[in-house]
Each structure stands twice: as C-alpha cells, then as structure tokens.
XYZ file of C-alpha atoms in Angstrom:
384
model
C 109.581 97.854 118.432
C 108.408 97.402 114.868
C 110.802 96.367 112.106
C 110.271 95.933 108.375
C 112.198 92.997 106.877
C 113.086 93.434 103.204
C 115.834 92.116 100.942
C 117.109 91.783 97.377
C 116.320 95.274 96.101
C 118.719 94.650 93.171
C 118.831 98.310 92.178
C 119.800 98.416 88.499
C 118.453 95.026 87.490
C 116.507 94.639 84.271
C 113.594 92.323 83.539
C 114.483 90.422 80.367
C 116.303 93.519 79.155
C 113.605 96.028 80.159
C 114.566 98.802 82.581
C 112.891 98.474 85.995
C 114.289 101.489 87.820
C 111.117 103.588 87.725
C 109.031 100.682 89.021
C 111.499 99.998 91.826
C 111.635 103.667 92.807
C 107.829 103.696 93.032
C 107.821 100.538 95.162
C 110.470 101.887 97.525
C 108.401 105.069 97.853
C 105.619 102.787 99.132
C 108.082 101.456 101.710
C 108.640 105.019 102.939
C 104.874 105.569 103.062
C 104.460 102.346 105.047
C 107.046 103.560 107.554
C 104.766 106.493 108.369
C 101.512 104.549 108.189
C 102.640 101.510 110.183
C 104.925 103.412 112.567
C 107.944 101.343 111.652
C 111.055 101.975 113.738
C 113.659 100.399 111.435
C 113.840 99.008 107.901
C 116.104 95.979 107.387
C 117.636 95.155 103.991
C 119.182 91.664 103.999
C 121.638 91.909 101.123
C 121.764 92.402 97.335
C 121.044 96.090 97.531
C 122.467 96.637 94.067
C 122.350 94.177 91.197
C 125.929 94.924 90.195
C 129.219 95.405 91.999
C 129.667 98.552 89.868
C 126.257 100.286 89.773
C 125.626 103.103 87.334
C 125.447 106.661 88.610
C 121.679 106.876 88.196
C 121.255 103.683 90.212
C 123.351 105.113 93.053
C 121.292 108.298 92.940
C 118.009 106.349 93.001
C 119.103 104.295 96.010
C 120.304 107.385 97.872
C 116.948 109.110 97.295
C 114.982 106.041 98.435
C 117.034 105.697 101.619
C 116.669 109.415 102.340
C 112.875 109.137 101.963
C 112.738 106.223 104.400
C 114.840 108.170 106.901
C 112.642 111.257 106.473
C 109.634 109.043 107.208
C 111.146 108.280 110.599
C 112.792 104.864 110.355
C 116.398 103.944 110.842
C 117.880 101.642 108.214
C 120.095 98.593 108.687
C 121.523 97.315 105.438
C 123.956 94.465 104.717
C 125.823 93.558 101.553
C 124.869 90.544 99.434
C 126.699 88.498 96.838
C 125.752 90.973 94.087
C 127.169 93.949 95.971
C 130.700 95.262 96.165
C 131.309 95.470 99.931
C 133.962 98.179 99.529
C 131.753 100.410 97.374
C 128.530 99.828 99.298
C 130.268 100.315 102.638
C 132.094 103.512 101.696
C 131.491 106.237 104.316
C 129.699 103.763 106.595
C 130.745 105.623 109.745
C 129.433 108.905 108.337
C 126.165 107.275 107.227
C 125.614 105.766 110.681
C 125.492 109.255 112.168
C 122.456 109.863 109.951
C 120.667 106.650 110.904
C 121.835 104.487 107.976
C 123.804 101.499 109.219
C 125.842 99.743 106.509
C 127.295 96.325 107.299
C 129.764 95.165 104.647
C 132.925 93.924 106.419
C 132.691 90.138 106.694
C 135.860 89.926 108.806
C 134.819 92.435 111.487
C 131.870 91.070 113.495
C 131.868 94.103 115.782
C 130.924 96.245 112.777
C 127.803 94.148 112.195
C 126.108 95.383 115.373
C 123.609 98.204 115.577
C 121.730 98.901 118.797
C 118.136 100.101 118.584
C 116.180 101.170 121.666
C 112.538 101.262 122.697
C 110.660 101.497 125.986
C 111.683 97.918 126.835
C 115.402 98.525 126.368
C 117.921 97.722 123.639
C 117.543 95.468 120.599
C 120.840 94.228 119.180
C 120.692 93.999 115.375
C 123.542 91.956 113.870
C 123.683 92.402 110.092
C 125.952 89.688 108.678
C 127.311 90.580 105.225
C 127.389 87.926 102.532
C 130.045 85.388 103.525
C 132.342 84.060 100.797
C 133.796 80.781 102.162
C 136.909 81.000 99.987
C 137.778 84.497 101.225
C 137.084 83.594 104.850
C 139.184 80.440 104.599
C 142.130 82.465 103.304
C 141.768 85.100 106.015
C 140.951 82.682 108.865
C 142.816 79.427 108.132
C 142.373 78.231 111.708
C 138.553 78.473 111.549
C 138.088 75.414 109.319
C 135.759 77.158 106.877
C 135.030 75.241 103.662
C 131.295 75.804 103.049
C 128.552 78.344 103.600
C 127.412 76.305 106.594
C 130.918 76.606 108.073
C 130.987 80.333 107.343
C 127.632 80.910 109.022
C 128.671 78.765 112.002
C 131.720 80.992 112.449
C 129.596 84.142 112.037
C 126.912 83.011 114.481
C 129.580 82.082 117.053
C 130.807 85.670 116.734
C 127.230 86.970 117.010
C 126.577 84.994 120.179
C 129.832 86.261 121.698
C 128.709 89.833 121.010
C 125.271 89.135 122.475
C 126.856 87.660 125.601
C 128.448 91.067 126.197
C 125.067 92.799 125.902
C 122.224 90.319 126.600
C 118.733 91.154 125.424
C 116.540 90.952 122.372
C 118.316 90.154 119.122
C 117.782 90.281 115.363
C 120.126 88.831 112.740
C 120.304 89.660 109.034
C 121.908 87.056 106.738
C 122.178 86.485 102.991
C 122.297 82.738 102.318
C 120.416 79.579 101.413
C 118.979 78.094 104.599
C 118.003 74.438 104.975
C 114.329 73.868 104.405
C 113.856 76.398 101.614
C 111.662 75.376 98.711
C 114.227 75.886 95.979
C 112.745 77.104 92.700
C 114.215 78.531 89.564
C 113.961 82.031 90.980
C 116.869 81.161 93.288
C 120.205 82.642 92.255
C 122.844 80.352 90.796
C 124.216 77.886 93.337
C 126.299 79.560 96.016
C 129.062 77.043 95.327
C 130.091 76.159 91.825
C 129.759 72.459 92.572
C 126.284 72.383 94.098
C 123.809 73.847 96.556
C 125.401 74.761 99.885
C 122.836 75.300 102.643
C 122.986 76.740 106.149
C 121.127 74.750 108.845
C 118.088 76.614 110.137
C 119.287 75.686 113.642
C 122.160 78.135 113.108
C 119.682 80.873 114.078
C 118.433 79.209 117.285
C 118.274 81.576 120.232
C 117.811 84.654 118.040
C 114.489 86.467 118.330
C 114.250 87.008 114.575
C 116.397 86.069 111.565
C 115.776 88.272 108.519
C 117.082 86.329 105.530
C 117.791 87.394 101.976
C 118.930 85.630 98.774
C 115.647 84.093 97.572
C 113.282 86.317 95.617
C 110.018 84.848 96.944
C 108.840 84.948 100.540
C 109.325 81.814 102.618
C 108.767 80.865 106.242
C 111.273 78.342 107.585
C 110.289 78.845 111.222
C 108.248 81.456 113.035
C 111.418 83.457 113.636
C 113.331 82.551 110.433
C 111.963 84.009 107.192
C 112.761 85.243 103.701
C 110.960 88.401 102.620
C 111.691 88.002 98.915
C 112.352 90.859 96.503
C 110.192 93.992 96.155
C 109.758 93.376 92.394
C 109.564 90.269 90.235
C 112.927 89.583 88.636
C 112.000 86.390 86.774
C 109.006 84.489 85.406
C 110.189 81.552 87.492
C 109.699 83.088 90.919
C 107.538 81.021 93.227
C 105.007 83.524 94.527
C 103.108 86.388 92.881
C 103.072 88.450 96.086
C 105.581 91.217 96.639
C 106.065 92.776 100.036
C 107.898 92.628 103.339
C 107.488 91.230 106.835
C 106.339 93.500 109.670
C 108.159 92.214 112.744
C 106.905 93.237 116.200
C 109.205 92.789 119.186
C 107.833 93.061 122.696
C 109.529 93.135 126.061
C 110.295 89.395 125.930
C 111.178 89.058 122.261
C 109.213 88.229 119.107
C 105.492 88.947 119.432
C 104.096 88.878 115.894
C 105.078 88.754 112.236
C 102.618 89.938 109.591
C 102.850 90.340 105.823
C 102.853 93.830 104.335
C 101.767 93.842 100.687
C 103.654 96.088 98.296
C 102.175 97.035 94.917
C 103.092 94.915 91.902
C 103.695 97.452 89.119
C 103.320 94.867 86.379
C 101.960 91.340 86.882
C 103.513 88.210 85.427
C 101.400 86.215 82.990
C 102.284 83.015 81.142
C 100.332 82.001 78.071
C 100.607 78.834 76.033
C 99.196 77.735 72.722
C 99.441 78.305 68.999
C 100.267 81.879 68.020
C 97.080 82.721 66.117
C 94.915 81.253 68.861
C 96.680 83.282 71.546
C 96.345 86.528 69.623
C 92.565 86.074 69.433
C 91.879 84.437 72.823
C 89.218 86.528 74.591
C 89.961 84.712 77.863
C 93.243 86.643 78.007
C 91.562 90.046 77.831
C 92.885 92.275 80.591
C 96.414 90.885 80.519
C 97.674 93.300 77.880
C 99.575 95.406 80.424
C 101.385 92.439 82.026
C 104.859 91.043 81.580
C 104.127 88.055 79.354
C 105.997 84.834 78.710
C 104.558 82.974 75.733
C 105.082 79.277 75.062
C 104.178 78.575 71.446
C 103.093 75.081 70.442
C 102.789 75.592 66.670
C 104.036 72.645 64.592
C 106.510 74.973 62.860
C 108.283 77.850 64.557
C 106.238 80.989 63.763
C 107.997 83.781 61.900
C 108.330 87.135 63.682
C 106.540 85.735 66.733
C 107.781 88.340 69.232
C 106.678 91.324 67.132
C 103.236 89.791 66.616
C 102.830 88.947 70.298
C 103.847 92.476 71.246
C 101.058 93.822 69.049
C 98.726 92.471 71.739
C 101.093 92.419 74.736
C 103.534 95.347 74.472
C 105.480 93.953 77.428
C 105.879 90.418 76.146
C 109.386 89.658 77.344
C 110.031 86.026 76.454
C 108.949 83.582 73.768
C 109.572 79.844 73.964
C 108.767 77.475 71.137
C 107.827 73.939 72.122
C 106.885 71.894 69.117
C 104.527 68.910 69.616
C 107.116 66.383 68.418
C 109.367 67.356 71.306
C 106.558 66.656 73.731
C 105.891 63.246 72.187
C 109.554 62.283 72.474
C 109.575 63.310 76.138
C 112.169 65.977 75.414
C 111.290 69.654 75.738
C 112.753 72.351 73.551
C 114.308 73.927 76.637
C 116.234 70.738 77.383
C 117.640 70.706 73.846
C 119.205 74.140 74.250
C 119.899 74.148 78.011
C 123.341 75.446 78.870
C 125.439 73.347 81.295
C 127.034 74.920 84.330
C 130.768 75.585 84.389
C 131.273 72.625 86.724
C 129.291 70.349 84.375
C 131.402 71.476 81.412
C 134.610 70.593 83.274
C 133.174 67.221 84.309
C 132.078 66.453 80.742
C 135.533 67.378 79.405
C 137.263 65.098 81.899
C 134.920 62.274 80.960
C 135.701 62.866 77.283
C 139.486 62.841 77.597
C 139.413 59.864 79.980
C 137.281 57.654 77.775
C 134.181 57.958 79.943
C 135.816 58.106 83.389
C 134.558 61.298 85.008
C 135.979 63.438 87.787
C 136.440 62.031 91.277
C 134.894 63.724 94.325
C 138.279 65.214 95.222
C 138.668 66.592 91.709
C 135.158 68.020 91.760
C 135.990 69.799 95.026
C 139.110 71.312 93.429
C 137.068 72.434 90.424
C 134.434 73.992 92.718
C 137.136 75.889 94.627
C 138.730 77.144 91.422
C 135.424 78.308 89.953
C 134.417 79.968 93.227
C 137.759 81.785 93.252
C 137.114 83.091 89.727
C 133.590 84.208 90.727
C 134.969 86.017 93.786
C 137.655 87.760 91.721
C 135.046 88.868 89.160
C 132.822 90.358 91.879
C 135.739 92.267 93.427
C 136.781 93.962 90.186
C-alpha cells in the first residue's frame, strides 16, 4: 500500500497579507496528479486543513474541489482536524463523506471514530487519525484520566489507539497534530501549544506503530524512520526551516513499513532574503533573477529610508517585509527586532506581577494557573 503524508494545508492563509489561494489550489492539483502518477492509495492530511475556525465560502469551495480531484484520481483521503480548525465545522457530514472515500476525524473524545480501515493484497491497514487534542478540554471531559499536558493527552490517545489495534491486529498508521520531542524548533513553528511554554510529546509515544504521520510544523522533519513531519505544501513564513515543499510517500508491505521517500511539490514563489543599504540592493546585479520571489529585505542604512517598501517593490513586486536594522543597534548588541519585540501573554502577566510586587515575580504554581487561564481563553476563541 502506498500512502501520501501531508499536513498543514491552511486553506485561507495569507502570506504577509497577500492572498495564497490560487497558489495552494495549483499545488493541491499537483497532489492529485501525483496520486495518478505514483499510484497512491490514500492521502493523509495531519491537521490544520483550514487556517481559520470560520473559513470563508471560497475557501470551503476550494478545499471541496481539491478533495474531489484527489478522489477522482483514485485515492481515498484521511483527514484530521488541527488546532486551527473548528472540529464541529470540519467534521460536519463526516458519515456521509466517508461513504465517498473521505474520512474526517474531528471528535477528540471518540477514539472509535478515529479509525479507518484500508485494504490491499496483504490485508487491512488500520489508520488512526487523532484530532488535535486540547488538554484543557480533555481534562474537563475526562477528569479521571489525569490529563494536564499535551504529553498526557497523547498518552491517553495512544492507549486508546493500542486498545483499538488489539481488537484488530495488523499494520497501523497514526496521524497526530502536535510537537514531538526531538523536533528542531524554529520560528516557523506555531505559537507554543501551552501559553506557559513548549509542551512536547515523547517520540516513544508512537512506538509499535508502523508509521506516524505528524503535522503542526511547517517544515519537513524526520524524528525516526517511522515518525515524520511532512511540513506544509506552501511557505507560510520567511522563518521556515527548509526551502523544500512536498510530502512523504510511505510504502507499506506485508510486514509493515518498507520505504519512505520524499515527493517534491512545486514552489510557486521562492523565498529570498536580502540585506544591505537600500540603494545598493536596488542596483545589485547579483540579485538578478529574484524579482519574482517573495522578498524580505533587511535595510542597514544609517537612517531609516523613506518610502522603502514602495521603492523595493519597484524591483521586487512581491516584497512582503522590510526590516530596518541600523548599524548603531548592531554595535550595542541589540537588534531592532529586539527593541520592538512583543511579549507573550504569559510574559505580560509575569511582568505585571513583578511590577506590583516590587520585583517578586510569579511562582511556579501561579504560572501554571496563568497558563491554564490563557489556554482556556484560546480554546474559547477557537470554538466561537
């Protein structure tokens, strides 16, 4: 059996304010073409299908068309919800969709609904698509489970997965949307899963599974031969770790995982970063050929140039970000970005407590309460 591991489609997301829908539609059309060319049996989407819990009508229509094209190409689709998705909206009509070969997994509290059985000449493959797990919601619904962190939530979920697999032994694939231990965290990673800090799932949580298809990071990563992130099909930030965009081709044989190979997907517009004084950049022949790229310019002029974005866009129409870093900031060891960096919500609360207590900051217990409160607010905002 051949599977295609993808994730983080983020339908509806913009790139520094620029619409990306046409580029994403073209890339997903390449996925459908690859299904035919590579004889792919099923396409896996490990969370963050939409970028918003309330996608616009044209984004829903674009996703529906892309999924229909993949089905027409001959692959079944297994899709789980991520932290950007509204489980209720994404999972609407899941039973009806399953009859057409689209398997939507969005109910975090119903492990039985995570399972899809695929068959080949060697027998069944059990695909368990775990939706994004919100520890706060699980703790409220399952007080006896002792769930406080993402690691606890995934432990509970994988216990449920193994119980389901015990009922039907055989080859197994798990989809999950989380930070797993061992990832090379970069700025392309979404904001910390918990308000108080990074909460990681041990890679050992996926021991005994033939393949774990992970989502949540936007660049590909290999944590173990059978535990991988595919990354997103498009670049969503200048800070993403790898220039490649694509998906993992996963081959399962009679005894389990046989091979995993990288399938390149086209990059509609490359990312380019340029640095220097404005006039020098505008005339730099070494940058010829980059005019069609997304460009992030770091300007090092002694004084902030006037109308810098308009002038940069005269050469690079898709210049999306301008940063000014004056030389005096470099000499002082302080970058311009650090001068204007915005603190996290948890840092703001901690700074306030330190202020009103004459320098005595929050205790660990207080920080935990703050993290819970902020996570609750985040969860309520996503469910609106």
